[in-house]
CSV table of C-alpha atoms and ligand atoms in Angstrom, one decimal:
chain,number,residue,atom,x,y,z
A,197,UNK,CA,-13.4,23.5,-9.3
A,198,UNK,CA,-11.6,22.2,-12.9
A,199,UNK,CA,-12.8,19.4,-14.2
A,200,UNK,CA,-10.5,16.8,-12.9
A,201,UNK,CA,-8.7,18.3,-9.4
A,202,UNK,CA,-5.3,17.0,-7.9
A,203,UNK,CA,-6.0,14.0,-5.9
A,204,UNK,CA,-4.0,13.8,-2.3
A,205,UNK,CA,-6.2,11.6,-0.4
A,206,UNK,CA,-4.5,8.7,1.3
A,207,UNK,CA,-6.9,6.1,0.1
A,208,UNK,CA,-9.2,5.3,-2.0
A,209,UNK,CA,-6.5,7.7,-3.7
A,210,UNK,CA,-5.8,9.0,-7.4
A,211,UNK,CA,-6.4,6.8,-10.4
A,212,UNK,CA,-4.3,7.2,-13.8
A,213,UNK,CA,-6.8,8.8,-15.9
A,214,UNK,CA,-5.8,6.5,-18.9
A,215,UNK,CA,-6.8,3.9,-16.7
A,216,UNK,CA,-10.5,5.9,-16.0
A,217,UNK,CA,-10.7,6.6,-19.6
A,218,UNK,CA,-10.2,3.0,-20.6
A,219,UNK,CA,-12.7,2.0,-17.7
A,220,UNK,CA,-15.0,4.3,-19.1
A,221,UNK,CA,-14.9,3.5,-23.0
A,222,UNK,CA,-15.5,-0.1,-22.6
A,223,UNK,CA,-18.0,-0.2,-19.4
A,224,UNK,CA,-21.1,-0.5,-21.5
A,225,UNK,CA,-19.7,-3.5,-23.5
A,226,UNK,CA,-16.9,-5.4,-22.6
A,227,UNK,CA,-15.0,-6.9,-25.3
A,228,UNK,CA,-18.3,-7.6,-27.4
A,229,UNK,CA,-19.8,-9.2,-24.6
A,230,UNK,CA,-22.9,-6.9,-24.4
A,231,UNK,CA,-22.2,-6.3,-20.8
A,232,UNK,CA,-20.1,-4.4,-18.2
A,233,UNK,CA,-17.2,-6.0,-16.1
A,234,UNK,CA,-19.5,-5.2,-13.6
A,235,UNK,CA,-22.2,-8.0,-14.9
A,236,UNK,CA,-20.3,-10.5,-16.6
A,237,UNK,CA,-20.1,-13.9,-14.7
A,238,UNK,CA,-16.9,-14.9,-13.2
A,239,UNK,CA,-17.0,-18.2,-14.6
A,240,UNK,CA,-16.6,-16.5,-17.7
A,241,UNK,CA,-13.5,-16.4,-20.0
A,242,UNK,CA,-13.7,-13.1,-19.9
A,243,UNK,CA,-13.0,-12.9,-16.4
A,244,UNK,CA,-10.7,-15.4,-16.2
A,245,UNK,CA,-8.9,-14.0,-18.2
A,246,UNK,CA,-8.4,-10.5,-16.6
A,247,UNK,CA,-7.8,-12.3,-13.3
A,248,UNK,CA,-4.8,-14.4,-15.2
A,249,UNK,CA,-3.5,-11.2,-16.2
A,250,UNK,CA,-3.7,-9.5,-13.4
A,251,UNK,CA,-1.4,-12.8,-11.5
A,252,UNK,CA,0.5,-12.7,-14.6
A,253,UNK,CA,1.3,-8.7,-14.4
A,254,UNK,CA,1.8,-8.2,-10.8
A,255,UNK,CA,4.8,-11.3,-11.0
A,256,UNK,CA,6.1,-9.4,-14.1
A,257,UNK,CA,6.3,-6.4,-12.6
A,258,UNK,CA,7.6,-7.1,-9.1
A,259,UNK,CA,9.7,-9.8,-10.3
A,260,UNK,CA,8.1,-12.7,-8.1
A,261,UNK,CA,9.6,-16.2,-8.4
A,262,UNK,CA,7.6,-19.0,-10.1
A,263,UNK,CA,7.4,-20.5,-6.6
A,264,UNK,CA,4.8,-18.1,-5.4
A,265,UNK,CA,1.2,-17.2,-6.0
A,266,UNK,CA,-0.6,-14.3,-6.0
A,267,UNK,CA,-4.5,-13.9,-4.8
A,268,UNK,CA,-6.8,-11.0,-5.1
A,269,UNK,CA,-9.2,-11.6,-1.8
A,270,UNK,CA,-11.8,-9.2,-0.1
A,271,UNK,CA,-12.0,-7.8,3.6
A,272,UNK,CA,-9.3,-5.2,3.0
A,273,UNK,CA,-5.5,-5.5,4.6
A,274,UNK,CA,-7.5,-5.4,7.6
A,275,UNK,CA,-9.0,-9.2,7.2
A,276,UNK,CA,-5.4,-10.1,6.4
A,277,UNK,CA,-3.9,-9.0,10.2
A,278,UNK,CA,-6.0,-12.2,11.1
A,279,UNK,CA,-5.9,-14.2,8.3
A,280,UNK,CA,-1.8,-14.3,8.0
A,281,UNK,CA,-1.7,-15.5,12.2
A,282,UNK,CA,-3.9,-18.1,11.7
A,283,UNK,CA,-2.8,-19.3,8.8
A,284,UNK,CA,1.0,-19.3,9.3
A,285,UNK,CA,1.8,-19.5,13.1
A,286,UNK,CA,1.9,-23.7,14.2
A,287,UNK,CA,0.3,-24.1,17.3
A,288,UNK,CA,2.2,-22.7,20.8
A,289,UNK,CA,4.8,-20.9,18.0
A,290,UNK,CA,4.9,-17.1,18.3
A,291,UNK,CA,5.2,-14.6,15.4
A,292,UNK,CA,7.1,-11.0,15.8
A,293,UNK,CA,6.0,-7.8,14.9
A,294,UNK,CA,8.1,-4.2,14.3
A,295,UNK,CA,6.2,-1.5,15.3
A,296,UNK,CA,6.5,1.7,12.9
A,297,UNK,CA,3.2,2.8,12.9
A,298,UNK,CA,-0.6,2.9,13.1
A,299,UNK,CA,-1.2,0.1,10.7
A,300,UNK,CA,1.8,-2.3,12.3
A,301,UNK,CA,0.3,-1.8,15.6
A,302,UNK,CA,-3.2,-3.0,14.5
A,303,UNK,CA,-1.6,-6.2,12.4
A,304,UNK,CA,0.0,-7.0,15.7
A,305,UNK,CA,-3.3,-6.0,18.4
A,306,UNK,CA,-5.1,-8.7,16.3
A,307,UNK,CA,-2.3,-11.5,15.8
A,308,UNK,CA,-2.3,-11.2,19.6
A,309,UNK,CA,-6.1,-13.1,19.9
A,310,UNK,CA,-5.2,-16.1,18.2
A,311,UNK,CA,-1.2,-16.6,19.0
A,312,UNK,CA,1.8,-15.6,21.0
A,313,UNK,CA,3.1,-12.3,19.4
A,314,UNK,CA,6.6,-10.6,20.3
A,315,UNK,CA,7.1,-6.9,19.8
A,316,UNK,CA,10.8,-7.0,17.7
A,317,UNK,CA,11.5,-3.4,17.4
A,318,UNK,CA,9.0,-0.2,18.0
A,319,UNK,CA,9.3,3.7,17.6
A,320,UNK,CA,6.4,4.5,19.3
A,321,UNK,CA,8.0,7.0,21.8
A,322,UNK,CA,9.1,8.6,19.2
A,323,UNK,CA,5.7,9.0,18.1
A,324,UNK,CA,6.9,6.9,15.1
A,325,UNK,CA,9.0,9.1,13.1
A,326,UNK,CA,11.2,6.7,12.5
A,327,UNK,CA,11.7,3.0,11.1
A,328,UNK,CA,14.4,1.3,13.4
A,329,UNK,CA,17.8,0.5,12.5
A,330,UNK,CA,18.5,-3.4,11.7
A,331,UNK,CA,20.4,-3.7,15.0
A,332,UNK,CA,17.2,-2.0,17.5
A,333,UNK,CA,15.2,-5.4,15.9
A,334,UNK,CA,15.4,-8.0,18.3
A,335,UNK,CA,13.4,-11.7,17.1
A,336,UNK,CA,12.4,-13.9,19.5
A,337,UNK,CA,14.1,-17.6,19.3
A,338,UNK,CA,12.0,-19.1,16.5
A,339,UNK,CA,9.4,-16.6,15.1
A,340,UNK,CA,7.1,-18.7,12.9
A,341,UNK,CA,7.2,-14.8,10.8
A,342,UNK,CA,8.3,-11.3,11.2
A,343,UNK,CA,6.0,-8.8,10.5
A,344,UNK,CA,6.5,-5.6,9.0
A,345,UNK,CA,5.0,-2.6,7.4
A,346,UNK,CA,7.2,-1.3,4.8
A,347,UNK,CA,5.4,1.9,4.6
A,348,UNK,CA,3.6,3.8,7.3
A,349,UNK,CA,0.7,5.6,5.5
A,350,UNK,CA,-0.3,7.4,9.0
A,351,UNK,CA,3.1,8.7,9.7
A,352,UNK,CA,4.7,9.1,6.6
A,353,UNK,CA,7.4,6.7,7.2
A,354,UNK,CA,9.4,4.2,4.7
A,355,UNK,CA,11.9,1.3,5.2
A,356,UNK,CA,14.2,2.5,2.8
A,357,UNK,CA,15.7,-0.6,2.1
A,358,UNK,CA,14.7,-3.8,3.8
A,359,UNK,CA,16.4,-5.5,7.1
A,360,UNK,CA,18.4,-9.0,6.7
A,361,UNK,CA,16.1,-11.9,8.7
A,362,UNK,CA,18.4,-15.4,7.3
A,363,UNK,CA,16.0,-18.2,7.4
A,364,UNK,CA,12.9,-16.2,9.5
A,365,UNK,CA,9.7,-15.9,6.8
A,366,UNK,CA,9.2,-12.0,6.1
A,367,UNK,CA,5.1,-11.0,5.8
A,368,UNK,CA,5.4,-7.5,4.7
A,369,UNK,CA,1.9,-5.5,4.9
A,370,UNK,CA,2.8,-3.2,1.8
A,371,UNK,CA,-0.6,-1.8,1.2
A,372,UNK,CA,0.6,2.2,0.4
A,373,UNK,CA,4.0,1.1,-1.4
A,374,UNK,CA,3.5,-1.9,-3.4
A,375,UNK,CA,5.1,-1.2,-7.3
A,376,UNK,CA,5.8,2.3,-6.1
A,377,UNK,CA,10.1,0.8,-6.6
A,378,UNK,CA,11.8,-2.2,-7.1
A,379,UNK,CA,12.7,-4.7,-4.2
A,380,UNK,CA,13.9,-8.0,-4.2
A,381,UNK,CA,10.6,-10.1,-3.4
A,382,UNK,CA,12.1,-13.2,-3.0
A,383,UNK,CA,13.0,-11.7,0.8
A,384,UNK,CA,9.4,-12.2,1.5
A,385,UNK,CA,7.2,-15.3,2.5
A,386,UNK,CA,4.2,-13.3,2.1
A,387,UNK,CA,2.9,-9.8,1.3
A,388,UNK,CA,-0.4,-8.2,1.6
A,389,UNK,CA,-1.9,-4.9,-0.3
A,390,UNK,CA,-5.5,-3.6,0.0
A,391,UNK,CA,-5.4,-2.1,-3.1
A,392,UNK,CA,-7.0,1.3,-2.8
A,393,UNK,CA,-3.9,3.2,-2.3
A,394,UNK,CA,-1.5,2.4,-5.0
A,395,UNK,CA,-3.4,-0.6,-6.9
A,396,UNK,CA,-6.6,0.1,-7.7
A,397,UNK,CA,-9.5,1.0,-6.2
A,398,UNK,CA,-11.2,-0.7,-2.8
A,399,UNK,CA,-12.5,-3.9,-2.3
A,400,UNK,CA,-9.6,-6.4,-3.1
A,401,UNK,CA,-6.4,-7.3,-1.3
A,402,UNK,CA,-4.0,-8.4,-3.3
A,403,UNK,CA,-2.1,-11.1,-1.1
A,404,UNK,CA,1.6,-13.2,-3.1
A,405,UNK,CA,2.6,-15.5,-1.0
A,406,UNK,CA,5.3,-18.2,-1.0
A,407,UNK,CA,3.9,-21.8,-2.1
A,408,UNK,CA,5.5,-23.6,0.6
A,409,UNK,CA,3.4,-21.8,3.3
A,410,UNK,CA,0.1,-23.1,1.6
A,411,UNK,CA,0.6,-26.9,2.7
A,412,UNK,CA,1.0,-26.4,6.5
A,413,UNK,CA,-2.4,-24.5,6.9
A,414,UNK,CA,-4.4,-25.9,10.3
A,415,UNK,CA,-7.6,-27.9,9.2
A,416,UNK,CA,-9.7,-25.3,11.9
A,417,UNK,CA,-9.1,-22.3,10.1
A,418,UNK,CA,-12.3,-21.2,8.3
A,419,UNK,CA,-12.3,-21.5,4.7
A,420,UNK,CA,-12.5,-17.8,3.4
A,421,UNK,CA,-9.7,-16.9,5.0
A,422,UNK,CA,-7.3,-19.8,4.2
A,423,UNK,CA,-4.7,-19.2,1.7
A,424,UNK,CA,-4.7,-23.0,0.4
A,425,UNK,CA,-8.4,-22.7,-0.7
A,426,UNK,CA,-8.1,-19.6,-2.0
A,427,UNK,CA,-4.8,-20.8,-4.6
A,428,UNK,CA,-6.1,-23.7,-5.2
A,429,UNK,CA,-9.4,-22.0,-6.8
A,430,UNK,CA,-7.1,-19.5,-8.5
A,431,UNK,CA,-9.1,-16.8,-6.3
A,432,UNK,CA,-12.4,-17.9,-7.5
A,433,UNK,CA,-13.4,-19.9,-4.6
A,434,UNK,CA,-16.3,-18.0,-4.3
A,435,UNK,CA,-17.7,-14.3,-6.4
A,436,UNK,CA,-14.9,-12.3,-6.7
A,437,UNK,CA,-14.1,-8.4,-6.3
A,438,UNK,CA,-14.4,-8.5,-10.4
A,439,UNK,CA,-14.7,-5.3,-11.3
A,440,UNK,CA,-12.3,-4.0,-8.4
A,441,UNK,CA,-9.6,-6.9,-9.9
A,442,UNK,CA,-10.4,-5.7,-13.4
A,443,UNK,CA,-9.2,-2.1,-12.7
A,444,UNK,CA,-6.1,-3.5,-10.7
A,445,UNK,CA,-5.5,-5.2,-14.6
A,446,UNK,CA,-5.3,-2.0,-15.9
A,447,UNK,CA,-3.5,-0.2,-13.7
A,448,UNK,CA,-0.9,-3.0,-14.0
A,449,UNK,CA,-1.5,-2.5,-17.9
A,450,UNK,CA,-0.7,0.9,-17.6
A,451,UNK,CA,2.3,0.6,-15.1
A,452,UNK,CA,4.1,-1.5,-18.0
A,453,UNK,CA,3.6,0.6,-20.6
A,454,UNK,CA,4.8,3.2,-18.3
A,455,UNK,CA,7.9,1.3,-17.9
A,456,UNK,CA,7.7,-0.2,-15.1
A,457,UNK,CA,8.9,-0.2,-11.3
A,458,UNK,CA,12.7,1.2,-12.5
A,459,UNK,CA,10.5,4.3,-14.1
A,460,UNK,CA,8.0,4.5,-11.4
A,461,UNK,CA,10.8,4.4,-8.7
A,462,UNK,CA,12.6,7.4,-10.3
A,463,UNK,CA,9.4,9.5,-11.1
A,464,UNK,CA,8.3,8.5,-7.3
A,465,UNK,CA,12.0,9.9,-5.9
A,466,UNK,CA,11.6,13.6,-8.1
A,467,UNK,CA,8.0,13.4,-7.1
A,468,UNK,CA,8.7,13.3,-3.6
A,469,UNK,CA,11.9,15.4,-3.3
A,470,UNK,CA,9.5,18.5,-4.7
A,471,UNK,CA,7.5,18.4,-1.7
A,472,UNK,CA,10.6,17.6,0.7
A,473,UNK,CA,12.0,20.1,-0.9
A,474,UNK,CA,9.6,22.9,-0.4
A,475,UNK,CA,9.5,21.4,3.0
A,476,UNK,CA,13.8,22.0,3.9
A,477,UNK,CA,13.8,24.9,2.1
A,478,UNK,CA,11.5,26.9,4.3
A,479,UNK,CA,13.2,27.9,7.2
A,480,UNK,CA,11.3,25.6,9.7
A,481,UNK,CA,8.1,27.1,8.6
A,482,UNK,CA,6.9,23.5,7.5
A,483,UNK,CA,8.4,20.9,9.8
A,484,UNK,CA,8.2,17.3,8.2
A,485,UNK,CA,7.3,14.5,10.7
A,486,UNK,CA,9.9,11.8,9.4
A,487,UNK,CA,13.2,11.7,10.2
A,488,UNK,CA,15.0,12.7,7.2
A,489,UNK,CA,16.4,9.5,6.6
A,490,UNK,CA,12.7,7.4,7.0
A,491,UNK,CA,11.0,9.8,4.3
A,492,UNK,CA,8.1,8.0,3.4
A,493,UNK,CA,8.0,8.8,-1.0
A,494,UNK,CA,4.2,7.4,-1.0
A,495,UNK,CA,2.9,10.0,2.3
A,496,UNK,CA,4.8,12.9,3.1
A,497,UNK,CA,3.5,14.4,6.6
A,498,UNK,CA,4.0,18.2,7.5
A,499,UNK,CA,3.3,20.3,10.0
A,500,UNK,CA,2.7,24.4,10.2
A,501,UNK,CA,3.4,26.9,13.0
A,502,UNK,CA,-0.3,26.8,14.2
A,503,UNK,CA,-3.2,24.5,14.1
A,504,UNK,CA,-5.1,27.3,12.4
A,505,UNK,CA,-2.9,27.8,9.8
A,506,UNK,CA,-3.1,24.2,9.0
A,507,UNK,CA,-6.3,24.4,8.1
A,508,UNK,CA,-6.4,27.5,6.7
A,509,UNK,CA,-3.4,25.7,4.3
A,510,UNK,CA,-6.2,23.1,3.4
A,511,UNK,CA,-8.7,24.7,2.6
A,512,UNK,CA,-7.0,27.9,0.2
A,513,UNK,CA,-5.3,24.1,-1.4
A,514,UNK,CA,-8.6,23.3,-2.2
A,515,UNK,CA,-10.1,26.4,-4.0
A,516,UNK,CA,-6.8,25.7,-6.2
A,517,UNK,CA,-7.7,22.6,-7.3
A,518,UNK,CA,-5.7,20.4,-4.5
A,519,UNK,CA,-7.7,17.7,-2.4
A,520,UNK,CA,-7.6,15.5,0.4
A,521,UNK,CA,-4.1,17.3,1.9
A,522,UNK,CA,-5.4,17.1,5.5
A,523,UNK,CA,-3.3,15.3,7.8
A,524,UNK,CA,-4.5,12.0,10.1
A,525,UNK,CA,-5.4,13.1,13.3
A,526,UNK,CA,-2.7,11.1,15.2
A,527,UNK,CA,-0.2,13.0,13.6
A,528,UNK,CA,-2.2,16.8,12.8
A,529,UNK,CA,-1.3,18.6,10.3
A,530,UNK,CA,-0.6,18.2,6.5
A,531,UNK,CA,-0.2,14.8,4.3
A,532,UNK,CA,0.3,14.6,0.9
A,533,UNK,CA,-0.2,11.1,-0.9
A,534,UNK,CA,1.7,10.7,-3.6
A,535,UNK,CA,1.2,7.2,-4.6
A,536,UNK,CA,2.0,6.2,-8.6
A,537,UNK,CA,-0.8,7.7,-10.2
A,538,UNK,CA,-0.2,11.3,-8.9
A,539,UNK,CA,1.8,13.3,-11.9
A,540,UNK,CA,5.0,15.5,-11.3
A,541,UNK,CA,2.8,18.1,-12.4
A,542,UNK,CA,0.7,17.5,-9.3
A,543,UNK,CA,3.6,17.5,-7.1
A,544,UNK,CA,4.8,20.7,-8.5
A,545,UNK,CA,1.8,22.7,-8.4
A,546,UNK,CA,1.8,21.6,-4.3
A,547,UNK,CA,5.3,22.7,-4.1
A,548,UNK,CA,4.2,25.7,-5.8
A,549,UNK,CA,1.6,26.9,-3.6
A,550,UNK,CA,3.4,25.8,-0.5
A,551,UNK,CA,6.0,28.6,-1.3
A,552,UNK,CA,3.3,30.9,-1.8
A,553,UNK,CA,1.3,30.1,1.1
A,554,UNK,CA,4.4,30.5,3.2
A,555,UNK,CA,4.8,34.0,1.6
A,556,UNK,CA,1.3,35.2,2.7
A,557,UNK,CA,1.7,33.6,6.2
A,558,UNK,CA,5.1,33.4,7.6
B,147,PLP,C1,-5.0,1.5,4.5
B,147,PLP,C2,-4.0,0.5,5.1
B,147,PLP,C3,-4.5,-0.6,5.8
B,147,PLP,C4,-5.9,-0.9,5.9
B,147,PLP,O1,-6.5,-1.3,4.7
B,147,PLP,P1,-8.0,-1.7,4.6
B,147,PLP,O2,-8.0,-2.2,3.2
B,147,PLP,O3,-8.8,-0.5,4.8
B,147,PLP,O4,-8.3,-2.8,5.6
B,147,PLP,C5,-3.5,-1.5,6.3
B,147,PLP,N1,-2.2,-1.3,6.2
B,147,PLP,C6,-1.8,-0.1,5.6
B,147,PLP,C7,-0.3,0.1,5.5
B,147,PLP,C8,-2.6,0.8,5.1
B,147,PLP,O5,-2.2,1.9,4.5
């Protein structure tokens, strides 16, 4: 095994290794402090200061208006399929969900404890391997949101641009996509990441959401999971995720210097169409789950002529220095994360070896 393999794992996924390397040098003393992000208080001006940053950076990049804020919470998207019900649906009101995948489904299983939900649009027969055309999404009268998930890690599904809702808020769970291009993120009322796929690593869940939304919380909900508290502390309402919010700095760091989204966007597209590539020029001996025209460029999911080649594909992948490729079981077969941090080089070696593979085999 090299020293450092090609990461394809879905999440916790690839880091930039700048971003390791800067970790690294200044773990045993940050910025003269004598101490590691990882024991400095977070009352300290150290801290604040990286969590500024981090607000600061993730508006830069994204381009969110000055009317929004952005919080870095704990509990993983997951926590946020509860907390954005209950903190944004008025009592008797009913939210609506579009159903594109495993993720979406679970965002709207939950909303359905606390309020009335509405299924708007779902491709579920078709075993999801498509995101529905703005005209298959029906709303419901007077949806207090609608809910989507702009990017189906499971499936390997992406909106490729986003649906026109007029005056209905948009809560977009964009946990495997988030800075992977640009969008316009004034659409959105509110959007969620758990940051382990393209952010950072695990344990914070970076949530921007519209300012207006943050006076009409209901007085029951419980305090960690309200939005108001949480903005009004400036995410230090109680011990944050420091060290996980400190790496999310960097890679925000390093996404600038990169040149940001317009860069990442075009580096994600020849990223991707290597593999989808590889994948239409095979003579249907690699089948792609996505319709062509809902290509996920974050998770691209294949499949082979036999389960048993599948895994033999895996595993010769991994003696050549290629990791985490196997596919989620609801879909079988191959997946390839791509998120920001994996290089072109990366991509090509996969294409690379899926040509030769299908050589040996086919
Ligand atoms: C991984 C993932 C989640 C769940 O994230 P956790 O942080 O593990 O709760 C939710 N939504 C999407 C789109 C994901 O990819």
């Amino acid at each position: 095994m090299p020293e450092r393999v090609f990461n394809f794992n879905p999440g916790p996924a690839a880091l930039p290794l700048p971003v390791l390397e800067e970790a690294q040098s200044e773990l045993l003393n940050f910025k003269g402090t004598g101490m590691s992000v990882l024991e400095i208080s977070h009352r300290s001006k150290e801290y604040e200061a990286i969590n500024a940053e981090a607000e600061a950076l993730i508006k830069e990049l994204l381009g969110v208006p000055d009317n929004y804020r952005v919080l870095f919470l704990q509990g993983g998207a997951s926590t946020q399929f509860a907390a954005v019900p209950m903190n944004l649906v008025p009592q008797g009101a009913t939210a609506d969900y579009i159903l594109t995948g495993a993720w979406a489904e679970k965002a709207y299983q939950e909303a359905g404890k606390f309020i009335s939900t509405h299924v708007a649009a779902s491709t579920k027969e078709l075993n999801y391997t498509r995101i529905p055309d703005s005209d298959e999404i029906k709303l419901s009268e007077s949806p207090a949101y609608v809910h989507l998930c702009s990017n189906n890690t499971i499936y390997g599904t992406q909106f490729q641009s986003f649906p026109d809702f007029g005056a209905v808020p948009v809560v977009a769970d964009m946990s495997s996509d988030i800075l992977s291009r640009r969008f316009d993120a004034s659409k959105f009322a509110l959007i969620y990441a758990g940051a382990q796929k393209n952010l950072g690593p695990a344990g914070v869940t970076v949530v921007i959401i519209r300012n207006d939304l943050l006076e009409k919380i209901p007085a029951s909900i419980p305090t960690m999971l309200r939005y108001d508290i949480h903005a009004k502390n400036d995410s230090l309402y109680n011990t944050p995720p420091a060290f996980a919010v400190y790496m999310v700095n960097l890679v925000l760091r390093w996404l600038k210097n990169s040149g940001g989204l317009e860069v990442m966007e075009k580096h994600n597209a020849e990223k991707g169409g290597l593999i989808y590539n590889a994948i239409d020029n095979s003579g249907g001996f690699y089948r792609g789950h996505a319709g062509k025209e809902s290509r996920s460029l974050m998770n691209i999911t294949f499949r082979l002529p036999s389960e048993d080649l599948e895994k033999e594909f895996a595993s010769a992948a991994t003696k050549e220095g290629m990791v985490g490729l196997k596919g989620h079981r609801s879909v079988g077969g191959i997946r390839a994360s791509v998120y920001n941090a994996m290089s072109l080089d990366g991509c090509q070696a996969l294409a690379q070896f899926m040509a030769a593979f299908q050589s040996k085999n086919g």
